[in-house]
Amino acid sequence: MSRQRIVRVSAGASEAPSEVHVAGGSPTLVSLDVRLGPEGPRLQSEHGHVRLVPVEGSSFLILPSVDLPKGERLLVSVPLEQGGLLSLVLSSVRDEVDTQVGLLLHASAAVEVEEGAGDMARLLNAARAEPVEMAPPGMCFLNSGDSLVRFRSVLRLDHYVFVSFLLWERRRSVDVSKRLLLRSVIQEGSVVPLPLLRVSSMSSASYPRQYTFVSVLPEGASTLEVVLRGEGDAEGSLSLPLARSRSTP
């Protein structure tokens, strides 16, 4: 059985750590209403059965290996960009597993959770491969004239690709999902438009705004093209070779 839940938490050594139920081979998405520190989440002790993978400025994946024993309890430290530290306990279970956990540090948290978040959790649990990060080289931007995108991460998991980025706009216009286009070049040279699902966003009165989108890759995909449409015919585009995901043993 899987569950999705939102937990109100506090930073500080005196606070009891929140518990997250995990199981071998089942990814868990953790999202916060504040940004992670640059060093990212880390296990308090080395443990080959669990990997922690940041996917955007305020989210990360917990990836337990299929041989994670039942009953394990692992402590995770989550540094925050604003200062302070959150602690989580990963509890290995076989019954009710957390596929998605939202951590709210502030009572007035302005986090927008899209309907697609549940679909993302199902995609993650259906995957049969380890994620491969396709980090854009250096400071990678898209400029469409009236908008600017800075990519934070591009992550491939099985047939799915997750794109996280920051968006600056001179003025608020149409929904970004109507301006963003993903295309895939397959090995034969054909260009295929890809469906888009927004799985998370960070709402704020100030800029930039943060978004994460997921799409499904066709068989034989070799290159991912990201296009941002601007005013008129203006657009910016980025092309990334698609790294192969590694099969889970």
One Martini backbone bead per residue (centre of mass of N, CA, C, O) as a GRO file, in nm:
protein
  249
    1MET     BB    1   0.098   0.035   0.020
    2SER     BB    2   0.029   0.375  -0.056
    3ARG     BB    3   0.136   0.721   0.020
    4GLN     BB    4   0.028   1.068   0.069
    5ARG     BB    5   0.191   1.351   0.239
    6ILE     BB    6   0.174   1.612   0.493
    7VAL     BB    7   0.438   1.778   0.687
    8ARG     BB    8   0.501   1.943   0.980
    9VAL     BB    9   0.804   2.127   1.042
   10SER     BB   10   1.124   2.163   1.222
   11ALA     BB   11   1.409   2.335   1.291
   12GLY     BB   12   1.633   2.147   1.491
   13ALA     BB   13   1.784   1.959   1.740
   14SER     BB   14   1.517   1.940   1.936
   15GLU     BB   15   1.377   1.798   1.710
   16ALA     BB   16   1.190   1.555   1.604
   17PRO     BB   17   1.203   1.334   1.367
   18SER     BB   18   1.071   1.254   1.078
   19GLU     BB   19   0.884   0.993   0.927
   20VAL     BB   20   0.976   0.762   0.659
   21HIS     BB   21   0.835   0.535   0.443
   22VAL     BB   22   1.016   0.257   0.314
   23ALA     BB   23   1.118   0.056   0.018
   24GLY     BB   24   1.240  -0.171  -0.172
   25GLY     BB   25   1.226  -0.022  -0.499
   26SER     BB   26   1.082   0.252  -0.375
   27PRO     BB   27   1.027   0.559  -0.452
   28THR     BB   28   1.075   0.891  -0.295
   29LEU     BB   29   0.917   1.206  -0.274
   30VAL     BB   30   1.067   1.515  -0.157
   31SER     BB   31   0.907   1.821  -0.043
   32LEU     BB   32   0.965   2.168  -0.007
   33ASP     BB   33   0.913   2.524   0.095
   34VAL     BB   34   1.226   2.519   0.066
   35ARG     BB   35   1.552   2.541   0.015
   36LEU     BB   36   1.824   2.374  -0.039
   37GLY     BB   37   2.123   2.307   0.024
   38PRO     BB   38   2.410   2.265  -0.166
   39GLU     BB   39   2.482   1.972  -0.034
   40GLY     BB   40   2.244   1.830   0.050
   41PRO     BB   41   2.133   1.543   0.129
   42ARG     BB   42   2.220   1.311   0.410
   43LEU     BB   43   2.364   1.051   0.549
   44GLN     BB   44   2.494   0.974   0.861
   45SER     BB   45   2.558   0.697   0.719
   46GLU     BB   46   2.688   0.465   0.541
   47HIS     BB   47   2.464   0.337   0.267
   48GLY     BB   48   2.411   0.114  -0.001
   49HIS     BB   49   2.074   0.106  -0.001
   50VAL     BB   50   2.084   0.435  -0.029
   51ARG     BB   51   1.968   0.713  -0.226
   52LEU     BB   52   2.027   1.071  -0.285
   53VAL     BB   53   1.832   1.285  -0.521
   54PRO     BB   54   1.835   1.574  -0.658
   55VAL     BB   55   1.576   1.762  -0.869
   56GLU     BB   56   1.569   2.036  -0.705
   57GLY     BB   57   1.574   2.306  -0.490
   58SER     BB   58   1.309   2.141  -0.314
   59SER     BB   59   1.398   1.838  -0.405
   60PHE     BB   60   1.395   1.469  -0.348
   61LEU     BB   61   1.524   1.141  -0.377
   62ILE     BB   62   1.441   0.815  -0.260
   63LEU     BB   63   1.666   0.521  -0.324
   64PRO     BB   64   1.601   0.209  -0.273
   65SER     BB   65   1.704  -0.090  -0.271
   66VAL     BB   66   1.586  -0.412  -0.311
   67ASP     BB   67   1.779  -0.505  -0.040
   68LEU     BB   68   1.625  -0.365   0.178
   69PRO     BB   69   1.573  -0.412   0.493
   70LYS     BB   70   1.362  -0.481   0.723
   71GLY     BB   71   1.378  -0.230   0.992
   72GLU     BB   72   1.526  -0.002   0.899
   73ARG     BB   73   1.711   0.293   1.041
   74LEU     BB   74   1.758   0.616   0.890
   75LEU     BB   75   1.950   0.908   0.899
   76VAL     BB   76   1.857   1.239   0.776
   77SER     BB   77   2.009   1.529   0.645
   78VAL     BB   78   1.863   1.871   0.582
   79PRO     BB   79   1.980   2.131   0.442
   80LEU     BB   80   1.933   2.485   0.440
   81GLU     BB   81   1.969   2.781   0.280
   82GLN     BB   82   1.860   2.963   0.535
   83GLY     BB   83   1.912   2.760   0.746
   84GLY     BB   84   1.947   2.482   0.898
   85LEU     BB   85   1.796   2.157   1.009
   86LEU     BB   86   1.676   1.857   0.893
   87SER     BB   87   1.516   1.553   1.017
   88LEU     BB   88   1.517   1.208   0.909
   89VAL     BB   89   1.343   0.892   0.916
   90LEU     BB   90   1.412   0.585   0.771
   91SER     BB   91   1.157   0.336   0.735
   92SER     BB   92   1.151  -0.002   0.684
   93VAL     BB   93   0.888  -0.148   0.497
   94ARG     BB   94   0.581  -0.354   0.376
   95ASP     BB   95   0.321  -0.170   0.364
   96GLU     BB   96   0.326   0.160   0.423
   97VAL     BB   97   0.426   0.369   0.162
   98ASP     BB   98   0.606   0.651   0.072
   99THR     BB   99   0.584   0.839  -0.236
  100GLN     BB  100   0.489   1.125  -0.097
  101VAL     BB  101   0.647   1.420   0.061
  102GLY     BB  102   0.544   1.709   0.243
  103LEU     BB  103   0.740   1.981   0.373
  104LEU     BB  104   0.641   2.213   0.630
  105LEU     BB  105   0.798   2.488   0.780
  106HIS     BB  106   0.557   2.682   0.720
  107ALA     BB  107   0.238   2.789   0.774
  108SER     BB  108   0.263   2.994   0.500
  109ALA     BB  109   0.298   2.811   0.274
  110ALA     BB  110   0.371   2.852  -0.094
  111VAL     BB  111   0.257   2.563  -0.219
  112GLU     BB  112   0.213   2.411  -0.532
  113VAL     BB  113   0.001   2.133  -0.595
  114GLU     BB  114  -0.031   1.923  -0.838
  115GLU     BB  115  -0.207   1.673  -0.986
  116GLY     BB  116   0.064   1.534  -1.099
  117ALA     BB  117   0.196   1.415  -0.840
  118GLY     BB  118   0.062   1.135  -0.840
  119ASP     BB  119   0.177   1.048  -1.114
  120MET     BB  120   0.472   1.061  -1.035
  121ALA     BB  121   0.467   0.840  -0.821
  122ARG     BB  122   0.382   0.614  -1.018
  123LEU     BB  123   0.624   0.633  -1.208
  124LEU     BB  124   0.847   0.574  -1.002
  125ASN     BB  125   0.730   0.286  -0.917
  126ALA     BB  126   0.751   0.170  -1.227
  127ALA     BB  127   1.041   0.172  -1.232
  128ARG     BB  128   1.354  -0.019  -1.366
  129ALA     BB  129   1.558   0.223  -1.295
  130GLU     BB  130   1.812   0.429  -1.264
  131PRO     BB  131   1.904   0.739  -1.235
  132VAL     BB  132   2.004   0.999  -1.481
  133GLU     BB  133   2.209   1.269  -1.497
  134MET     BB  134   2.168   1.568  -1.720
  135ALA     BB  135   2.382   1.799  -1.690
  136PRO     BB  136   2.410   2.100  -1.773
  137PRO     BB  137   2.646   2.304  -1.888
  138GLY     BB  138   2.679   2.494  -1.654
  139MET     BB  139   2.523   2.793  -1.731
  140CYS     BB  140   2.199   2.719  -1.832
  141PHE     BB  141   2.016   2.885  -2.095
  142LEU     BB  142   1.701   3.044  -2.188
  143ASN     BB  143   1.611   3.278  -2.459
  144SER     BB  144   1.295   3.454  -2.571
  145GLY     BB  145   1.320   3.781  -2.481
  146ASP     BB  146   1.084   3.773  -2.228
  147SER     BB  147   1.251   3.515  -2.125
  148LEU     BB  148   1.412   3.315  -1.856
  149VAL     BB  149   1.606   3.011  -1.836
  150ARG     BB  150   1.723   2.796  -1.567
  151PHE     BB  151   1.882   2.509  -1.523
  152ARG     BB  152   1.902   2.249  -1.271
  153SER     BB  153   1.768   1.975  -1.399
  154VAL     BB  154   1.821   1.649  -1.569
  155LEU     BB  155   1.618   1.350  -1.546
  156ARG     BB  156   1.656   1.002  -1.595
  157LEU     BB  157   1.377   0.749  -1.581
  158ASP     BB  158   1.377   0.546  -1.795
  159HIS     BB  159   1.106   0.685  -1.988
  160TYR     BB  160   1.173   0.936  -1.811
  161VAL     BB  161   1.167   1.304  -1.784
  162PHE     BB  162   1.316   1.558  -1.573
  163VAL     BB  163   1.246   1.916  -1.555
  164SER     BB  164   1.435   2.176  -1.397
  165PHE     BB  165   1.350   2.532  -1.329
  166LEU     BB  166   1.403   2.874  -1.381
  167LEU     BB  167   1.182   3.174  -1.399
  168TRP     BB  168   1.188   3.465  -1.604
  169GLU     BB  169   0.974   3.763  -1.634
  170ARG     BB  170   0.871   4.068  -1.744
  171ARG     BB  171   0.583   3.931  -1.770
  172ARG     BB  172   0.294   3.798  -1.713
  173SER     BB  173   0.159   3.529  -1.883
  174VAL     BB  174   0.122   3.255  -1.995
  175ASP     BB  175   0.136   2.951  -1.932
  176VAL     BB  176   0.426   2.775  -1.932
  177SER     BB  177   0.306   2.505  -2.057
  178LYS     BB  178   0.240   2.675  -2.337
  179ARG     BB  179   0.568   2.748  -2.393
  180LEU     BB  180   0.662   2.465  -2.348
  181LEU     BB  181   0.888   2.241  -2.534
  182LEU     BB  182   0.916   1.895  -2.613
  183ARG     BB  183   1.173   1.706  -2.786
  184SER     BB  184   1.250   1.415  -2.992
  185VAL     BB  185   1.530   1.239  -3.115
  186ILE     BB  186   1.558   0.981  -3.314
  187GLN     BB  187   1.772   0.767  -3.472
  188GLU     BB  188   1.636   0.833  -3.764
  189GLY     BB  189   1.570   1.171  -3.723
  190SER     BB  190   1.315   1.212  -3.589
  191VAL     BB  191   1.065   1.445  -3.468
  192VAL     BB  192   0.915   1.440  -3.134
  193PRO     BB  193   0.659   1.531  -2.958
  194LEU     BB  194   0.600   1.592  -2.610
  195PRO     BB  195   0.454   1.536  -2.328
  196LEU     BB  196   0.319   1.737  -2.050
  197LEU     BB  197   0.389   1.748  -1.684
  198ARG     BB  198   0.310   1.916  -1.401
  199VAL     BB  199   0.444   1.848  -1.063
  200SER     BB  200   0.580   2.136  -0.984
  201SER     BB  201   0.569   2.444  -0.778
  202MET     BB  202   0.688   2.780  -0.688
  203SER     BB  203   0.525   3.021  -0.528
  204SER     BB  204   0.583   3.380  -0.601
  205ALA     BB  205   0.621   3.727  -0.597
  206SER     BB  206   0.897   3.653  -0.675
  207TYR     BB  207   1.198   3.617  -0.835
  208PRO     BB  208   1.205   3.321  -0.925
  209ARG     BB  209   1.048   3.047  -1.065
  210GLN     BB  210   0.954   2.706  -1.002
  211TYR     BB  211   0.998   2.400  -1.203
  212THR     BB  212   0.841   2.073  -1.285
  213PHE     BB  213   0.878   1.830  -1.543
  214VAL     BB  214   0.718   1.559  -1.726
  215SER     BB  215   0.813   1.287  -1.954
  216VAL     BB  216   0.781   1.071  -2.239
  217LEU     BB  217   0.980   0.844  -2.401
  218PRO     BB  218   1.067   0.715  -2.684
  219GLU     BB  219   1.176   0.487  -2.875
  220GLY     BB  220   1.508   0.576  -2.963
  221ALA     BB  221   1.597   0.806  -2.800
  222SER     BB  222   1.879   1.059  -2.825
  223THR     BB  223   1.729   1.349  -2.799
  224LEU     BB  224   1.676   1.657  -2.619
  225GLU     BB  225   1.433   1.920  -2.667
  226VAL     BB  226   1.420   2.261  -2.551
  227VAL     BB  227   1.141   2.493  -2.568
  228LEU     BB  228   1.099   2.858  -2.565
  229ARG     BB  229   0.843   3.068  -2.597
  230GLY     BB  230   0.770   3.382  -2.726
  231GLU     BB  231   0.727   3.652  -2.884
  232GLY     BB  232   0.599   3.554  -3.148
  233ASP     BB  233   0.885   3.390  -3.299
  234ALA     BB  234   1.024   3.366  -3.044
  235GLU     BB  235   1.305   3.146  -2.938
  236GLY     BB  236   1.439   2.892  -2.726
  237SER     BB  237   1.710   2.638  -2.731
  238LEU     BB  238   1.784   2.291  -2.625
  239SER     BB  239   2.037   2.030  -2.651
  240LEU     BB  240   2.026   1.680  -2.532
  241PRO     BB  241   2.172   1.406  -2.454
  242LEU     BB  242   2.065   1.075  -2.392
  243ALA     BB  243   2.098   0.904  -2.124
  244ARG     BB  244   2.130   0.599  -2.000
  245SER     BB  245   1.970   0.395  -1.804
  246ARG     BB  246   2.007   0.198  -1.518
  247SER     BB  247   1.967  -0.104  -1.425
  248THR     BB  248   1.812  -0.284  -1.188
  249PRO     BB  249   1.919  -0.562  -1.002
   0.00000   0.00000   0.00000
